[in-house]
């Protein structure tokens, strides 16, 4: 397989993270998820917890978005830079994601990677979703979520991820026009979802 970047956006409880890891294992390529948070923390000087929490906070006053085209690849902490903290961290994370992608074929989960790498050749943008009951059951059985509050957590996560994605990309999270492949993991399962992604990746890298 030629060099390829696979980005995986996913709904909470859809199993997208597990599917992404399985794809990377089957293809023998790098897998990036929490490593992005770790490297962003190191590059920015903030704690891992702070960086992770900042991904969950997006205010209505945001944000210069990435119409900041001239800032791509630059340090967000340069002189005279008055952009807010969430944007600074996003720009740092953007640089980290590009540096990781430049190392070779990889799977990257979440963090607007589909948008950040949109100009890369051989890019496969995947979105994994499932019906609400499948997501609820998955979270309770695999992550110990409280059955009484899981639906509320799902709705909160959907709203948070949608807001974060739209703030920094000016596009709609989960809309089919932004992806090359959309997979209902609740319908076809983890293994087949991974195989479908691999099939598409092989097609792109021909």
Short mmCIF file of C-alpha atoms in Angstrom, two decimals:
data_model
loop_
_atom_site.label_atom_id
_atom_site.label_comp_id
_atom_site.label_asym_id
_atom_site.label_seq_id
_atom_site.Cartn_x
_atom_site.Cartn_y
_atom_site.Cartn_z
CA UNK A 1 0.00 0.00 0.00
CA UNK A 2 1.18 3.49 -0.86
CA UNK A 3 1.33 6.21 1.76
CA UNK A 4 -2.19 6.93 3.05
CA UNK A 5 -3.76 8.95 5.84
CA UNK A 6 -7.01 7.67 7.34
CA UNK A 7 -8.97 10.01 9.58
CA UNK A 8 -11.84 8.74 11.69
CA UNK A 9 -14.54 11.01 13.04
CA UNK A 10 -17.01 9.23 15.27
CA UNK A 11 -20.03 9.51 17.48
CA UNK A 12 -19.58 8.68 21.15
CA UNK A 13 -20.39 5.00 21.64
CA UNK A 14 -20.07 4.06 17.98
CA UNK A 15 -16.81 2.20 18.56
CA UNK A 16 -14.89 4.44 16.16
CA UNK A 17 -11.77 4.43 18.30
CA UNK A 18 -11.71 0.62 18.45
CA UNK A 19 -12.33 0.38 14.71
CA UNK A 20 -9.52 2.84 13.99
CA UNK A 21 -7.08 0.89 16.12
CA UNK A 22 -8.07 -2.35 14.37
CA UNK A 23 -7.55 -0.78 10.95
CA UNK A 24 -4.07 0.38 11.94
CA UNK A 25 -3.18 -3.07 13.29
CA UNK A 26 -4.39 -4.86 10.16
CA UNK A 27 -2.53 -2.49 7.85
CA UNK A 28 0.56 -2.33 10.04
CA UNK A 29 0.55 1.48 10.15
CA UNK A 30 0.72 4.09 12.91
CA UNK A 31 -2.29 4.89 15.06
CA UNK A 32 -2.68 8.30 16.72
CA UNK A 33 -5.24 9.26 19.31
CA UNK A 34 -4.19 10.24 22.84
CA UNK A 35 -0.63 10.72 21.56
CA UNK A 36 -1.90 13.91 19.93
CA UNK A 37 -3.00 15.30 23.28
CA UNK A 38 0.33 14.37 24.85
CA UNK A 39 2.38 16.04 22.12
CA UNK A 40 0.13 19.10 22.08
CA UNK A 41 0.64 19.46 25.82
CA UNK A 42 4.42 19.25 25.42
CA UNK A 43 4.43 21.76 22.55
CA UNK A 44 2.17 24.25 24.33
CA UNK A 45 3.54 23.91 27.85
CA UNK A 46 0.11 23.13 29.30
CA UNK A 47 -0.83 19.98 31.19
CA UNK A 48 -2.37 16.99 29.44
CA UNK A 49 -5.55 17.42 31.50
CA UNK A 50 -5.81 21.07 30.51
CA UNK A 51 -5.38 20.30 26.80
CA UNK A 52 -7.91 17.49 26.93
CA UNK A 53 -10.45 19.69 28.71
CA UNK A 54 -9.93 22.50 26.23
CA UNK A 55 -11.17 20.16 23.49
CA UNK A 56 -14.49 20.04 25.30
CA UNK A 57 -14.83 23.82 25.61
CA UNK A 58 -15.99 25.90 22.69
CA UNK A 59 -17.61 29.26 23.35
CA UNK A 60 -20.03 31.10 21.11
CA UNK A 61 -17.55 33.93 20.70
CA UNK A 62 -15.13 31.69 18.82
CA UNK A 63 -12.91 31.96 16.99
CA UNK A 64 -10.80 32.98 14.14
CA UNK A 65 -11.38 29.53 12.69
CA UNK A 66 -8.91 28.40 10.12
CA UNK A 67 -9.65 31.34 7.93
CA UNK A 68 -6.41 32.24 9.68
CA UNK A 69 -4.83 30.60 6.65
CA UNK A 70 -1.62 32.57 7.10
CA UNK A 71 -1.16 31.07 10.56
CA UNK A 72 -1.04 27.48 9.33
CA UNK A 73 2.11 25.79 10.50
CA UNK A 74 3.20 28.78 12.59
CA UNK A 75 3.63 28.96 16.32
CA UNK A 76 0.39 30.19 17.88
CA UNK A 77 2.36 31.89 20.63
CA UNK A 78 4.19 34.45 18.55
CA UNK A 79 4.36 38.14 19.42
CA UNK A 80 1.27 40.23 18.93
CA UNK A 81 -0.94 37.18 18.74
CA UNK A 82 -4.15 38.00 20.60
CA UNK A 83 -6.18 34.95 19.66
CA UNK A 84 -7.82 33.15 22.54
CA UNK A 85 -6.48 30.11 24.33
CA UNK A 86 -8.70 27.52 22.64
CA UNK A 87 -7.57 28.72 19.23
CA UNK A 88 -3.93 28.75 20.27
CA UNK A 89 -4.18 25.16 21.43
CA UNK A 90 -6.01 24.15 18.28
CA UNK A 91 -3.29 25.63 16.08
CA UNK A 92 -0.66 23.79 18.10
CA UNK A 93 -2.63 20.55 17.78
CA UNK A 94 -2.98 21.19 14.06
CA UNK A 95 0.78 21.40 13.74
CA UNK A 96 1.22 18.19 15.74
CA UNK A 97 -1.26 16.32 13.54
CA UNK A 98 0.49 17.42 10.37
CA UNK A 99 3.89 16.45 11.74
CA UNK A 100 2.60 12.99 12.62
CA UNK A 101 0.95 12.58 9.23
CA UNK A 102 4.18 13.58 7.50
CA UNK A 103 5.92 10.58 9.06
CA UNK A 104 3.99 8.13 6.88
CA UNK A 105 0.79 6.14 6.62
CA UNK A 106 -1.41 6.41 9.68
CA UNK A 107 -4.85 6.37 11.25
CA UNK A 108 -5.83 9.50 13.18
CA UNK A 109 -8.93 9.56 15.37
CA UNK A 110 -10.97 12.72 15.84
CA UNK A 111 -9.64 16.24 16.45
CA UNK A 112 -10.77 17.66 13.09
CA UNK A 113 -7.99 15.71 11.36
CA UNK A 114 -10.14 15.23 8.26
CA UNK A 115 -10.18 19.02 7.85
CA UNK A 116 -6.60 19.65 8.91
CA UNK A 117 -5.26 17.13 6.38
CA UNK A 118 -7.75 17.97 3.63
CA UNK A 119 -5.03 19.00 1.17
CA UNK A 120 -3.03 15.79 1.58
CA UNK A 121 -2.96 13.27 -1.25
CA UNK A 122 -4.25 9.76 -0.53
CA UNK A 123 -6.51 10.87 2.30
CA UNK A 124 -9.49 8.75 3.39
CA UNK A 125 -11.96 10.60 5.61
CA UNK A 126 -14.23 8.25 7.55
CA UNK A 127 -17.15 8.95 9.86
CA UNK A 128 -18.45 6.18 12.15
CA UNK A 129 -21.96 6.38 13.56
CA UNK A 130 -24.63 4.11 15.05
CA UNK A 131 -28.18 4.29 16.33
CA UNK A 132 -28.66 5.71 19.79
CA UNK A 133 -29.53 2.44 21.51
CA UNK A 134 -26.44 0.70 20.16
CA UNK A 135 -24.29 3.58 21.39
CA UNK A 136 -25.94 3.52 24.81
CA UNK A 137 -25.44 -0.24 25.17
CA UNK A 138 -21.83 -0.03 23.98
CA UNK A 139 -20.94 2.63 26.55
CA UNK A 140 -22.62 0.81 29.42
CA UNK A 141 -21.13 -2.59 28.62
CA UNK A 142 -17.63 -1.52 27.62
CA UNK A 143 -16.97 1.67 29.56
CA UNK A 144 -19.11 1.31 32.67
CA UNK A 145 -21.42 4.25 31.97
CA UNK A 146 -24.34 4.75 34.31
CA UNK A 147 -27.48 3.43 32.55
CA UNK A 148 -29.53 6.28 34.01
CA UNK A 149 -27.36 9.05 32.55
CA UNK A 150 -25.85 7.55 29.40
CA UNK A 151 -28.33 9.10 26.98
CA UNK A 152 -27.68 12.51 28.50
CA UNK A 153 -23.92 11.96 28.14
CA UNK A 154 -24.34 10.99 24.50
CA UNK A 155 -26.36 14.09 23.69
CA UNK A 156 -23.86 16.28 25.52
CA UNK A 157 -20.94 14.73 23.65
CA UNK A 158 -22.67 15.13 20.28
CA UNK A 159 -23.32 18.80 20.97
CA UNK A 160 -19.76 19.37 22.16
CA UNK A 161 -18.12 17.62 19.22
CA UNK A 162 -20.39 19.34 16.73
CA UNK A 163 -19.65 22.75 18.22
CA UNK A 164 -15.90 22.17 18.32
CA UNK A 165 -15.82 20.92 14.72
CA UNK A 166 -17.93 23.73 13.34
CA UNK A 167 -16.03 26.42 15.25
CA UNK A 168 -12.69 25.44 13.76
CA UNK A 169 -13.71 24.20 10.30
CA UNK A 170 -16.88 26.17 9.47
CA UNK A 171 -18.31 22.82 8.38
CA UNK A 172 -20.90 20.53 9.93
CA UNK A 173 -19.74 17.52 11.94
CA UNK A 174 -21.15 14.25 10.63
CA UNK A 175 -22.44 15.69 7.34
CA UNK A 176 -21.75 13.27 4.50
CA UNK A 177 -20.30 15.96 2.20
CA UNK A 178 -17.29 16.21 4.52
CA UNK A 179 -16.33 12.53 4.37
CA UNK A 180 -15.40 9.86 1.84
CA UNK A 181 -16.94 6.97 3.76
CA UNK A 182 -19.67 6.83 6.38
CA UNK A 183 -20.16 3.59 8.33
CA UNK A 184 -23.02 2.44 10.54
CA UNK A 185 -20.99 0.34 12.97
CA UNK A 186 -24.10 -0.75 14.84
CA UNK A 187 -25.35 -2.40 11.66
CA UNK A 188 -22.20 -4.13 10.38
CA UNK A 189 -20.04 -4.49 13.49
CA UNK A 190 -16.45 -3.65 14.40
CA UNK A 191 -14.62 -6.21 12.28
CA UNK A 192 -16.56 -5.57 9.08
CA UNK A 193 -16.32 -1.81 9.63
CA UNK A 194 -12.53 -2.10 9.78
CA UNK A 195 -12.47 -4.29 6.67
CA UNK A 196 -14.61 -1.81 4.76
CA UNK A 197 -12.23 1.03 5.66
CA UNK A 198 -9.26 -1.07 4.55
CA UNK A 199 -10.96 -1.87 1.26
CA UNK A 200 -11.55 1.82 0.62
CA UNK A 201 -7.98 2.67 1.64
CA UNK A 202 -6.59 0.10 -0.79
CA UNK A 203 -8.73 1.57 -3.55
CA UNK A 204 -7.46 5.08 -2.88
CA UNK A 205 -3.81 4.03 -2.74
CA UNK A 206 -3.87 2.09 -6.02
#
